[in-house]
Short mmCIF file of C-alpha atoms in Angstrom, two decimals:
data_model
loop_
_atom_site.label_atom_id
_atom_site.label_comp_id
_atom_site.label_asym_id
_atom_site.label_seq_id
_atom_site.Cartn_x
_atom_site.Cartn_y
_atom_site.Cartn_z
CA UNK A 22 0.00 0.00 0.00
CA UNK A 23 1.24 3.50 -0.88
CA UNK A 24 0.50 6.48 0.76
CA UNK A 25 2.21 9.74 1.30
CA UNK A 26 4.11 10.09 4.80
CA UNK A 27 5.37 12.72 6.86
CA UNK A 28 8.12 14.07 4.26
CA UNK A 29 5.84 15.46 1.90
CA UNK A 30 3.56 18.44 3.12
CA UNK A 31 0.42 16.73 1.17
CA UNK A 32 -2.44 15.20 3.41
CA UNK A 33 -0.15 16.10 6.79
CA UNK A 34 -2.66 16.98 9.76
CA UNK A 35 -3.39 20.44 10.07
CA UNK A 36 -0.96 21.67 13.45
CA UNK A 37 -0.37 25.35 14.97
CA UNK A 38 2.64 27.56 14.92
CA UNK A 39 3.91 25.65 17.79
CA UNK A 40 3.58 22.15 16.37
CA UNK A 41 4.99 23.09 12.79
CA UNK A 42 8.56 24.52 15.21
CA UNK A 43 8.65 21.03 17.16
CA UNK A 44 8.08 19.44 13.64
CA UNK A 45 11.24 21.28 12.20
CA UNK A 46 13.06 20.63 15.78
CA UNK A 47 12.36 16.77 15.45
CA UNK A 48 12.91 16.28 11.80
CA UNK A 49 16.49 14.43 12.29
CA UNK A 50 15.12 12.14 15.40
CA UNK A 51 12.18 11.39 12.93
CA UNK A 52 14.25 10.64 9.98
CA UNK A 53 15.95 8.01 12.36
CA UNK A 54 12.92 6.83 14.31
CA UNK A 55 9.96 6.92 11.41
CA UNK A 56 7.02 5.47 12.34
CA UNK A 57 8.39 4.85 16.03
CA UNK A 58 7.02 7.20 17.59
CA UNK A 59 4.30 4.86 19.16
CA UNK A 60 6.69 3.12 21.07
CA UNK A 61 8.49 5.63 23.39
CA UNK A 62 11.16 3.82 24.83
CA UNK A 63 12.74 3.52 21.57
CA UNK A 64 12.96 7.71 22.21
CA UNK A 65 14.22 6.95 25.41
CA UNK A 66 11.34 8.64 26.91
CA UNK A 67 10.47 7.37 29.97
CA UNK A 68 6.58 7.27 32.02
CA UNK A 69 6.14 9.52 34.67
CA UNK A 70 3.10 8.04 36.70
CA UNK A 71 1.98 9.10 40.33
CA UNK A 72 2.19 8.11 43.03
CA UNK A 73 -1.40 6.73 42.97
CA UNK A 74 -0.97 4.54 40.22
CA UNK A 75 2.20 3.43 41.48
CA UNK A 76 0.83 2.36 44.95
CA UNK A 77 -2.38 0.56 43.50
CA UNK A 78 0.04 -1.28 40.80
CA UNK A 79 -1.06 0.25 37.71
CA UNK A 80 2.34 1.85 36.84
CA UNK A 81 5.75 0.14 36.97
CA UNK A 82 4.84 -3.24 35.19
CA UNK A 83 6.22 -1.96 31.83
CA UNK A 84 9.26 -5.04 32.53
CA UNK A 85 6.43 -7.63 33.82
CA UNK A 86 4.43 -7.18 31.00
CA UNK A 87 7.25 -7.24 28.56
CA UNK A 88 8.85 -10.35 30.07
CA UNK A 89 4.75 -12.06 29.65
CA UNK A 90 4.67 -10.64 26.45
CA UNK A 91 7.87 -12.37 25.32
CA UNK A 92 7.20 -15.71 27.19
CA UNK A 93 3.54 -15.66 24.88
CA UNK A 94 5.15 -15.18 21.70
CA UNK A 95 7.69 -18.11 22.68
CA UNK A 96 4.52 -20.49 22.76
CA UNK A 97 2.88 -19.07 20.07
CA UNK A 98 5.82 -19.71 17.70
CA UNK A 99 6.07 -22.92 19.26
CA UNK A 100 2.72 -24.48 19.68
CA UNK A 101 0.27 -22.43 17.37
CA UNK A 102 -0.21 -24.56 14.23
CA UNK A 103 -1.43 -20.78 12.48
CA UNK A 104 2.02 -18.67 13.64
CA UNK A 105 3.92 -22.24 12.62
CA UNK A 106 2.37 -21.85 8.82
CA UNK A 107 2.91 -18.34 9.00
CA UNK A 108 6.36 -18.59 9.71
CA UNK A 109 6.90 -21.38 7.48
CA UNK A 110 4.83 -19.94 4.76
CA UNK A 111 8.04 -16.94 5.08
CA UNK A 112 10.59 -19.27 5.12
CA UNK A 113 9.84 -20.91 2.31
CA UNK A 114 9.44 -17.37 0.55
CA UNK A 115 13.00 -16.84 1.38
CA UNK A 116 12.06 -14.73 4.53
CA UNK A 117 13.51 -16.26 7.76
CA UNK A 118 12.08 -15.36 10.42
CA UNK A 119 14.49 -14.43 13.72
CA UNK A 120 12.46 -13.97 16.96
CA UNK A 121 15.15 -12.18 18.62
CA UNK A 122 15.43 -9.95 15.61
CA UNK A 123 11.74 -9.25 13.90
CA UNK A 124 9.73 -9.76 17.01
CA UNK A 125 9.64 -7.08 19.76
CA UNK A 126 7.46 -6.42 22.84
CA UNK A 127 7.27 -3.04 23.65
CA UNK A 128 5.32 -0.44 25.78
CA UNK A 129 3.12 1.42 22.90
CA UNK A 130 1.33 4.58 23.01
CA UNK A 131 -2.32 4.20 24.40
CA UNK A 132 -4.01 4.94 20.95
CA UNK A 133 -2.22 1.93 19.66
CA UNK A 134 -5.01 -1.03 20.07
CA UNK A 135 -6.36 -3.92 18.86
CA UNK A 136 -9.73 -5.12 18.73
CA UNK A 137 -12.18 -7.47 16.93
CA UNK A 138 -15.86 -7.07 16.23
CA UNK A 139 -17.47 -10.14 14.17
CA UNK A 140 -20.77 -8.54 13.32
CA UNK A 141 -18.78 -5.55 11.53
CA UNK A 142 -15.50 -7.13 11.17
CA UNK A 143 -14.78 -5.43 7.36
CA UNK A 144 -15.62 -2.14 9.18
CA UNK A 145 -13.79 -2.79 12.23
CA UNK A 146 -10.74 -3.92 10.07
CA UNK A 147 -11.27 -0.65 7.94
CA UNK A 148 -11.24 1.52 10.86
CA UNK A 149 -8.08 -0.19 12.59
CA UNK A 150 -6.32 -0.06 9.36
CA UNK A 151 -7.04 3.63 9.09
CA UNK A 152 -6.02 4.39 12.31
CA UNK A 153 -2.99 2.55 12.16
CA UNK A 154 -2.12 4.46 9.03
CA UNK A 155 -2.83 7.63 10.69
CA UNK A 156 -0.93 7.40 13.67
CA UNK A 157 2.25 5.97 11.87
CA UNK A 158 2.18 7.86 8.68
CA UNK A 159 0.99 11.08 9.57
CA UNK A 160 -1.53 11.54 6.94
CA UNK A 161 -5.07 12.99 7.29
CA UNK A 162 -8.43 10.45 7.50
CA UNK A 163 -8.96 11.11 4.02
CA UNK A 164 -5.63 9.89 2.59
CA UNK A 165 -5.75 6.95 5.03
CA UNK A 166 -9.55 6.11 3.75
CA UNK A 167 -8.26 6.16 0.65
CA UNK A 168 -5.48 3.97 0.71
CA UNK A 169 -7.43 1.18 2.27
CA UNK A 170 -10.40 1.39 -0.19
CA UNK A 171 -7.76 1.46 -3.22
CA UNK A 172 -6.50 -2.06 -1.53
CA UNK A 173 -9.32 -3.50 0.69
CA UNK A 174 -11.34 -5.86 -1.38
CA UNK A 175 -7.62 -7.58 -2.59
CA UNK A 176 -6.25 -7.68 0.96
CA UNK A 177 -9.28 -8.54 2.64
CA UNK A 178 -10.08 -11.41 0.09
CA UNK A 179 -6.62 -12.83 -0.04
CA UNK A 180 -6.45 -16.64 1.68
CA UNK A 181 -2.55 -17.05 1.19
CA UNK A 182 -1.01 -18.63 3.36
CA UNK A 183 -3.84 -20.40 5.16
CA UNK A 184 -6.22 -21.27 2.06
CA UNK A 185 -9.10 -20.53 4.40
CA UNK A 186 -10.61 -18.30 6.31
CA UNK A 187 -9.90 -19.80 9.80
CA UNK A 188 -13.35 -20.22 11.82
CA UNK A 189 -13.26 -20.00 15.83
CA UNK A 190 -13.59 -23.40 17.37
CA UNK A 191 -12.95 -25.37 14.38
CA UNK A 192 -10.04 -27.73 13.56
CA UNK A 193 -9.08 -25.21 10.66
CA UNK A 194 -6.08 -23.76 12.29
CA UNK A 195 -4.48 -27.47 12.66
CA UNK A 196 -5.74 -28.10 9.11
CA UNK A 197 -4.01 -26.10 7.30
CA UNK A 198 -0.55 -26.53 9.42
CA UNK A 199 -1.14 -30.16 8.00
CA UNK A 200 -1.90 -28.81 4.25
CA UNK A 201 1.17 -26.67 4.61
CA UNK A 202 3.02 -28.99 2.43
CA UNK A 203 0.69 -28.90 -0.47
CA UNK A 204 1.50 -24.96 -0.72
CA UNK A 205 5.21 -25.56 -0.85
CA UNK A 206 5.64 -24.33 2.63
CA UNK A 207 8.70 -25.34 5.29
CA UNK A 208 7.31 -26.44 8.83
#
């Protein structure tokens, strides 16, 4: 998908006098760090939290939840016949994959989310999609909206690697981990 990011002045959000100067203060940390600005730590910004949310717990777990995070992808790469195909759908596609490397678990900014809604799910992956774009590329809702209707019916429709849509409950996900083979993909 193409759209037009942060170094060209076309679709950018609409900011005062006072964002445009950070914008112009920031532009070699956001050369570096584009699209990174969801994740703070990798500015080496660090939370400042009360005292409050420090003494009920709600502040301070950023190397708990990290540390759970990490130990769940470990058994997702390891026992989820879906992430398995996945990762040897990329293999075989010349792509290896390198937890240590292409996997990280970091503290994101609150607007980052996820979400799932099955009554609306094209909607609900429309609107992720555009916020995602938004937040990462800069670009106003119209841009973004446009982008994903330019690509949506394609992305959306396309089965590869899995062959299926993958219902809940079902035996589809160890399915096609067994039918892997019969794409020409490494287990």
């Amino acid at each position: 998908m193409t759209v037009k990011n942060e170094k060209s002045d076309d679709g950018k959000r609409d900011v005062g006098d006072a964002g445009k100067e950070a914008t112009a203060a920031n532009n070699s940390i956001n050369d570096e760090l584009w699209g990174s600005d969801m994740y703070p730590e990798r500015r080496g910004a660090k939370s400042n939290y009360g005292w409050f949310k420090w003494l009920i717990g709600a502040a301070g777990r950023e190397s708990i939840d990290k540390a759970k995070c990490e130990d769940n992808v470990y058994r997702c790469i390891k026992d989820s016949p879906i992430v398995k195909l996945m990762v040897g759908a990329l293999k075989s596609s010349g792509c290896e994959i390198d937890i240590r490397r292409h996997i990280s678990c970091e503290v994101c900014a609150p607007s980052v989310t996820g979400g799932y809604d099955s009554q609306l799910n094209q909607n609900c992956v429309k609107r992720k999609a555009k916020m995602s774009i938004m937040a990462v590329h800069n670009v106003s809702e119209e841009i973004a909206e446009a982008a994903i209707e330019r690509v949506f019916t394609k992305c959306y429709n396309d089965l590869e690697p899995v062959g299926r849509r993958i219902r809940r409950n079902s035996d589809d996900m160890p399915r096609a981990y067994a039918e892997a083979h019969l794409y020409g993909y490494d287990s």
